[in-house]
Short mmCIF file of C-alpha atoms in Angstrom, two decimals:
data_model
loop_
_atom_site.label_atom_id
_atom_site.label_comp_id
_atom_site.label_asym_id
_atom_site.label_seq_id
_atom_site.Cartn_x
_atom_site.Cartn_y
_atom_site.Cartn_z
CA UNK U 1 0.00 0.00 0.00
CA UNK U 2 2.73 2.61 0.94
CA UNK U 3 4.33 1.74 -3.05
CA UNK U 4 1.26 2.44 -4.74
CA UNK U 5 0.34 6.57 -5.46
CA UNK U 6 -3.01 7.57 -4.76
CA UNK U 7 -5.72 6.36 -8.14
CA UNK U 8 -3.71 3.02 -8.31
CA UNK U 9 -4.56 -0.28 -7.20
CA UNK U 10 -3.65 -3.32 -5.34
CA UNK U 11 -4.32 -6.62 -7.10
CA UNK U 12 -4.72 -9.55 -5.12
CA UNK U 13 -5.75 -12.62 -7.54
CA UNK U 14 -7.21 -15.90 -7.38
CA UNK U 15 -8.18 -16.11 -3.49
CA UNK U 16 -9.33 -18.95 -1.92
CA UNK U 17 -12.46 -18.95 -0.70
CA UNK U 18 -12.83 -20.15 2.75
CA UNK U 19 -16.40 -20.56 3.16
CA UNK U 20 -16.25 -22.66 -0.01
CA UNK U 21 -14.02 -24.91 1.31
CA UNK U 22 -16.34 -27.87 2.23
CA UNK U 23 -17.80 -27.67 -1.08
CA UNK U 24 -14.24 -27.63 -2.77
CA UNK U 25 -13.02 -30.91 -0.71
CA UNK U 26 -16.53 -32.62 -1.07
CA UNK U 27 -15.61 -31.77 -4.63
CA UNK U 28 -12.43 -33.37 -4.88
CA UNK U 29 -13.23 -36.28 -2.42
CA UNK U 30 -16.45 -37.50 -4.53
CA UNK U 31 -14.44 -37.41 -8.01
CA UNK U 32 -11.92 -39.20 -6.66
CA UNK U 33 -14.32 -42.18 -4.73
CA UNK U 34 -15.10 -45.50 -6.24
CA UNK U 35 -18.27 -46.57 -6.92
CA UNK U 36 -19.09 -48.85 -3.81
CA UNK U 37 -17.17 -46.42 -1.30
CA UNK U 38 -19.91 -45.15 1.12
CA UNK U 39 -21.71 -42.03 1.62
CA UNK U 40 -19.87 -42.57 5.48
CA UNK U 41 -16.23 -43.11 3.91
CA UNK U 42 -16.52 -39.64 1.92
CA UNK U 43 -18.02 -37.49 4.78
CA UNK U 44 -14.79 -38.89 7.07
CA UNK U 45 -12.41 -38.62 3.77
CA UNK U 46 -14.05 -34.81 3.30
CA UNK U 47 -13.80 -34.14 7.25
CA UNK U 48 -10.09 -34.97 6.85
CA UNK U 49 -8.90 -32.90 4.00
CA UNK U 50 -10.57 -30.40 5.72
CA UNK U 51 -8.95 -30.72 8.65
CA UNK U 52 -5.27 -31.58 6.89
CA UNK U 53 -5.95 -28.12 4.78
CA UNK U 54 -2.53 -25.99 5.18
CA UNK U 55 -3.12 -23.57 2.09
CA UNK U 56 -4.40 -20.09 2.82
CA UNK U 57 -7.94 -19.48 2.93
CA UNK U 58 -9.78 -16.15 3.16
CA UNK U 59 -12.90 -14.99 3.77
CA UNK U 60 -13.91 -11.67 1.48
CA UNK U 61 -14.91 -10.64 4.79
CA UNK U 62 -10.93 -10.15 5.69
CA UNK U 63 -10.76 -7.44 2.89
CA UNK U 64 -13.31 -5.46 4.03
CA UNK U 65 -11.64 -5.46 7.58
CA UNK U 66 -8.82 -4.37 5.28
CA UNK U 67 -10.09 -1.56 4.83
CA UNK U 68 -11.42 -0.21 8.34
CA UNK U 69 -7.99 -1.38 9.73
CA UNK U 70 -5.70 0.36 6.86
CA UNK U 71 -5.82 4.01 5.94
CA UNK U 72 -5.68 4.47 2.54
CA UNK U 73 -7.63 2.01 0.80
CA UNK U 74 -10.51 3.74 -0.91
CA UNK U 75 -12.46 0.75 -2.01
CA UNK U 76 -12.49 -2.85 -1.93
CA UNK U 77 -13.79 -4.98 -5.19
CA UNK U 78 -14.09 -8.21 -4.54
CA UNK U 79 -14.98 -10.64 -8.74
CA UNK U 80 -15.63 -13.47 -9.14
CA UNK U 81 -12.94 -14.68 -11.59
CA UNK U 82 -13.98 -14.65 -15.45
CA UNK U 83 -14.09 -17.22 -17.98
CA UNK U 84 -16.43 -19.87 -19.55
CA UNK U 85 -14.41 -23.27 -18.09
CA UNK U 86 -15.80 -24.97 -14.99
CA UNK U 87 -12.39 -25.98 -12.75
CA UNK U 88 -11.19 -25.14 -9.53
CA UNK U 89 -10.09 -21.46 -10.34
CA UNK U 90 -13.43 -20.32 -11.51
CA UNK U 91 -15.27 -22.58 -8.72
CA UNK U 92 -13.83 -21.52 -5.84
CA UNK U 93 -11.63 -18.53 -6.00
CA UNK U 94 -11.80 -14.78 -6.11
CA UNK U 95 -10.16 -11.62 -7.32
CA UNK U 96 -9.54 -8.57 -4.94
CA UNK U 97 -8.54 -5.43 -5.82
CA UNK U 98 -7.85 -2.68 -3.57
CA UNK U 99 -7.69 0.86 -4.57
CA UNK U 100 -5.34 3.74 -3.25
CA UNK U 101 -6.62 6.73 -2.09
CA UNK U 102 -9.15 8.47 0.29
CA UNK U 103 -12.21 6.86 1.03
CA UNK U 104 -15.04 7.72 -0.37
CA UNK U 105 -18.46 7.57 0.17
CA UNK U 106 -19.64 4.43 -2.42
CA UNK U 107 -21.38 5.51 -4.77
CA UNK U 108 -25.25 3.64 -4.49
CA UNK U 109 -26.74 2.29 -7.80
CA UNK U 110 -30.08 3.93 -9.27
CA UNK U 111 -31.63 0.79 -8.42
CA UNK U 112 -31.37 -2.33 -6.35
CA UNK U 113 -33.42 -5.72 -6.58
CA UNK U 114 -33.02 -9.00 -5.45
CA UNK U 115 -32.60 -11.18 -7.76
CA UNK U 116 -35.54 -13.73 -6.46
CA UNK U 117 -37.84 -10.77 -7.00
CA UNK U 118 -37.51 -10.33 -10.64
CA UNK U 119 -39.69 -11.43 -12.62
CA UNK U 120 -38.93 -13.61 -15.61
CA UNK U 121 -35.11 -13.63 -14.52
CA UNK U 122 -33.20 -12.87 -17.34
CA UNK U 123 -35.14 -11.53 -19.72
CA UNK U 124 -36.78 -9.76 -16.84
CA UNK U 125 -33.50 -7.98 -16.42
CA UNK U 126 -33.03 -7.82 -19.92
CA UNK U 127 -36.22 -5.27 -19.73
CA UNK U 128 -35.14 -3.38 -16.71
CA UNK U 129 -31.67 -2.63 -18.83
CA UNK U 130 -33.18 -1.70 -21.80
CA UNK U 131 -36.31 0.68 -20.07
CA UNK U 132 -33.98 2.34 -17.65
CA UNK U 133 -31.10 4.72 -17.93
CA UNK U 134 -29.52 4.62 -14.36
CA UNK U 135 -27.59 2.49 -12.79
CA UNK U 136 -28.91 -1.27 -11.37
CA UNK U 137 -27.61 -3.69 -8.82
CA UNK U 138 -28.95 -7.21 -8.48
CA UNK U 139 -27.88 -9.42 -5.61
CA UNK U 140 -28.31 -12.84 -4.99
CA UNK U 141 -28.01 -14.21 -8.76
CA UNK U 142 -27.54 -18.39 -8.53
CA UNK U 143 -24.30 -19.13 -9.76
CA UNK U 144 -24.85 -22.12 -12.41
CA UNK U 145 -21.32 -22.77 -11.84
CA UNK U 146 -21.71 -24.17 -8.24
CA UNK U 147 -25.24 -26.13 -8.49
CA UNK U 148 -24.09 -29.35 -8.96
CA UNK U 149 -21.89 -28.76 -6.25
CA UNK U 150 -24.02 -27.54 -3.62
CA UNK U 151 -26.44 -30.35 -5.17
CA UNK U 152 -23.52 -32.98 -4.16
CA UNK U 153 -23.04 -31.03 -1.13
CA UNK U 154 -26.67 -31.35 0.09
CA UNK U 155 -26.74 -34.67 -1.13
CA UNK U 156 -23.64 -36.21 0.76
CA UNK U 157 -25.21 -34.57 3.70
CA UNK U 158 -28.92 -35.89 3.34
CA UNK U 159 -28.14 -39.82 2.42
CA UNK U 160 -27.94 -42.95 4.37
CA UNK U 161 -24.19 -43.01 5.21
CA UNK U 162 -24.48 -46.91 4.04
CA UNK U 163 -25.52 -45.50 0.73
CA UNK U 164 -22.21 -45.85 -2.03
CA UNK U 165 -20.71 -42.68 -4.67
CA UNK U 166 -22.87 -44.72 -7.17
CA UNK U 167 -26.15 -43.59 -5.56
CA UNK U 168 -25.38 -40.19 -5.35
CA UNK U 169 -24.72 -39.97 -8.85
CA UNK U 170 -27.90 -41.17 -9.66
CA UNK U 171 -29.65 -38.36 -7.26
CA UNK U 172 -27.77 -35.63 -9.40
CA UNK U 173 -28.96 -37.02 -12.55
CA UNK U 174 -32.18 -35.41 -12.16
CA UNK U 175 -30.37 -31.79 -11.71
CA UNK U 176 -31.07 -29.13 -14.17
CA UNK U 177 -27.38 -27.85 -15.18
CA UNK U 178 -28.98 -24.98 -17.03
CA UNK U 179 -30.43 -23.65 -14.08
CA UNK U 180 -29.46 -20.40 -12.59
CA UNK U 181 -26.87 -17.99 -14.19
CA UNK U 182 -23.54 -18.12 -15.70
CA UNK U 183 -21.48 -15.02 -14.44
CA UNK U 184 -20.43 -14.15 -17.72
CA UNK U 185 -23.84 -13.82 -19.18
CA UNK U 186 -23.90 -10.73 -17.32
CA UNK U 187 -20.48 -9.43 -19.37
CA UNK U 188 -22.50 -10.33 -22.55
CA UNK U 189 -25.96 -8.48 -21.04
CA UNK U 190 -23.75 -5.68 -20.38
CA UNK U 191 -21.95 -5.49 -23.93
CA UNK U 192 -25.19 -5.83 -25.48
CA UNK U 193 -26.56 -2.73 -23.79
CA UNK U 194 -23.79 -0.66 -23.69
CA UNK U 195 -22.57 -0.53 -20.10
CA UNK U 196 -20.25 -0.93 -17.73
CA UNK U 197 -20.71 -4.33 -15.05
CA UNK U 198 -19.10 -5.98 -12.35
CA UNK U 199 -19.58 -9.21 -11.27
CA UNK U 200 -19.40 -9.34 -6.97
CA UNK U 201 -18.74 -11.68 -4.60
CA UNK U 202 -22.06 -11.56 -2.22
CA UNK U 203 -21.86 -9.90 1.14
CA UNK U 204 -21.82 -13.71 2.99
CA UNK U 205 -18.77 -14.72 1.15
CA UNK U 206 -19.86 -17.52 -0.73
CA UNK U 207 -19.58 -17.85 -4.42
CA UNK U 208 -22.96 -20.11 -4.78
CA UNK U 209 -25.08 -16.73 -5.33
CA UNK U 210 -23.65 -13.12 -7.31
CA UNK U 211 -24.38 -9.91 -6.84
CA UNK U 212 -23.53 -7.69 -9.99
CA UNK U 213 -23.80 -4.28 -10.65
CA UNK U 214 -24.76 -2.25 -13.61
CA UNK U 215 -23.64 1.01 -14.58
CA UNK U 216 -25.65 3.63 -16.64
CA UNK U 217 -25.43 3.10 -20.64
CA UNK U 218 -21.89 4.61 -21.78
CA UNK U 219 -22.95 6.98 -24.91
CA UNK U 220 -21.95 5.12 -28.18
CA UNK U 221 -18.37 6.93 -29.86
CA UNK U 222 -19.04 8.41 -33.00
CA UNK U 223 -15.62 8.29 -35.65
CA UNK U 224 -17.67 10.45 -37.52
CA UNK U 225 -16.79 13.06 -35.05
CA UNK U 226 -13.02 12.50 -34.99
CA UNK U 227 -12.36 12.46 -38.41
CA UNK U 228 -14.16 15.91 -38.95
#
């Protein structure tokens, strides 16, 4: 921080999220199982990596403190990471940046929704974007990324610990993979209507839900205009 002039930035890339760290070793542990091991055998396998974890682990939650404990830091973003593959990066991690300077009063968004109050999801957002001209934050978006996780999650938790792998993969069969929303759909949403976005980690830390936020349209550049 005391490097960095005032209107630069700290970058602090691909964070491990601690509060997605069952998920990530119930992860692991169940692609790695057999078949016939037992429901049991991978809650005690996932209970042990868990407790045999020696990487570091933060909470978004520690960034924010960050900031009350530092002078200096004007803001705190906290993205999910971007990209259209599925792995451990774009799962469970995070991107922080910190930027230099005075704090400043955040600025609020024209509007805020949750995103279990909108109707018709996306193309009820789609609407809101294309009828309004001020800015829009949406929290609590279901990150398609993480729902057969937190399916496997619930699962592992739910079943008869003399159950095996085998029948737990047969309870996720049923899942809809093409429910909730890929993070960058909201890039493309925002490209198509000409604004600014960022994708957020939620307020509780955990990467199964996103908040994003939407800035007003950006007026269209005319090279008419420079070339006269």
């Amino acid at each position: 921080m005391r490097a960095v002039r005032p209107g630069g930035a700290v970058f602090v890339g691909d964070v491990r999220s601690v509060e997605m760290l069952p998920e990530f070793q119930t992860a692991v542990t169940l692609h790695r199982a057999g078949p016939l091991q037992t429901v049991e055998e991978i809650r005690s396998a996932v209970a042990r990596r868990l407790q045999e974890e020696r990487e570091l682990c933060l909470s978004p939650a520690f960034f924010q403190q960050l900031a009350t404990d530092l002078d200096g830091i004007a803001e705190v973003r906290l993205e999910l990471k971007r990209g259209l593959a599925d792995n451990e990066l774009s799962l469970f991690r995070y991107d922080v940046t910190l930027l230099v300077g005075d704090r400043a009063t955040p600025a609020t968004p024209a509007s805020r929704l949750s995103w279990d109050t909108l109707d018709d999801g996306l193309d009820g957002l789609r609407k809101r974007l294309t009828a309004g001209t001020g800015g829009l934050a949406v929290t609590g978006i279901p990150n398609r990324r993480l729902l057969r996780t937190a399916a496997a999650v619930r699962a592992l938790e739910e079943t008869d610990g003399t159950a095996t792998a085998w029948d737990l993969e047969r309870l996720l069969w049923d899942l809809d993979e093409e429910a909730g929303i890929h993070p960058e759909e909201m890039f493309d949403l925002a490209a198509a209507h000409g604004r600014p976005v960022r994708v957020l980690v939620p307020q509780d830390g955990r990467l199964s839900t996103f908040d994003v936020e939407f800035g007003s349209p950006v007026p269209a550049h005319d090279d008419a205009e420079d070339k006269a």
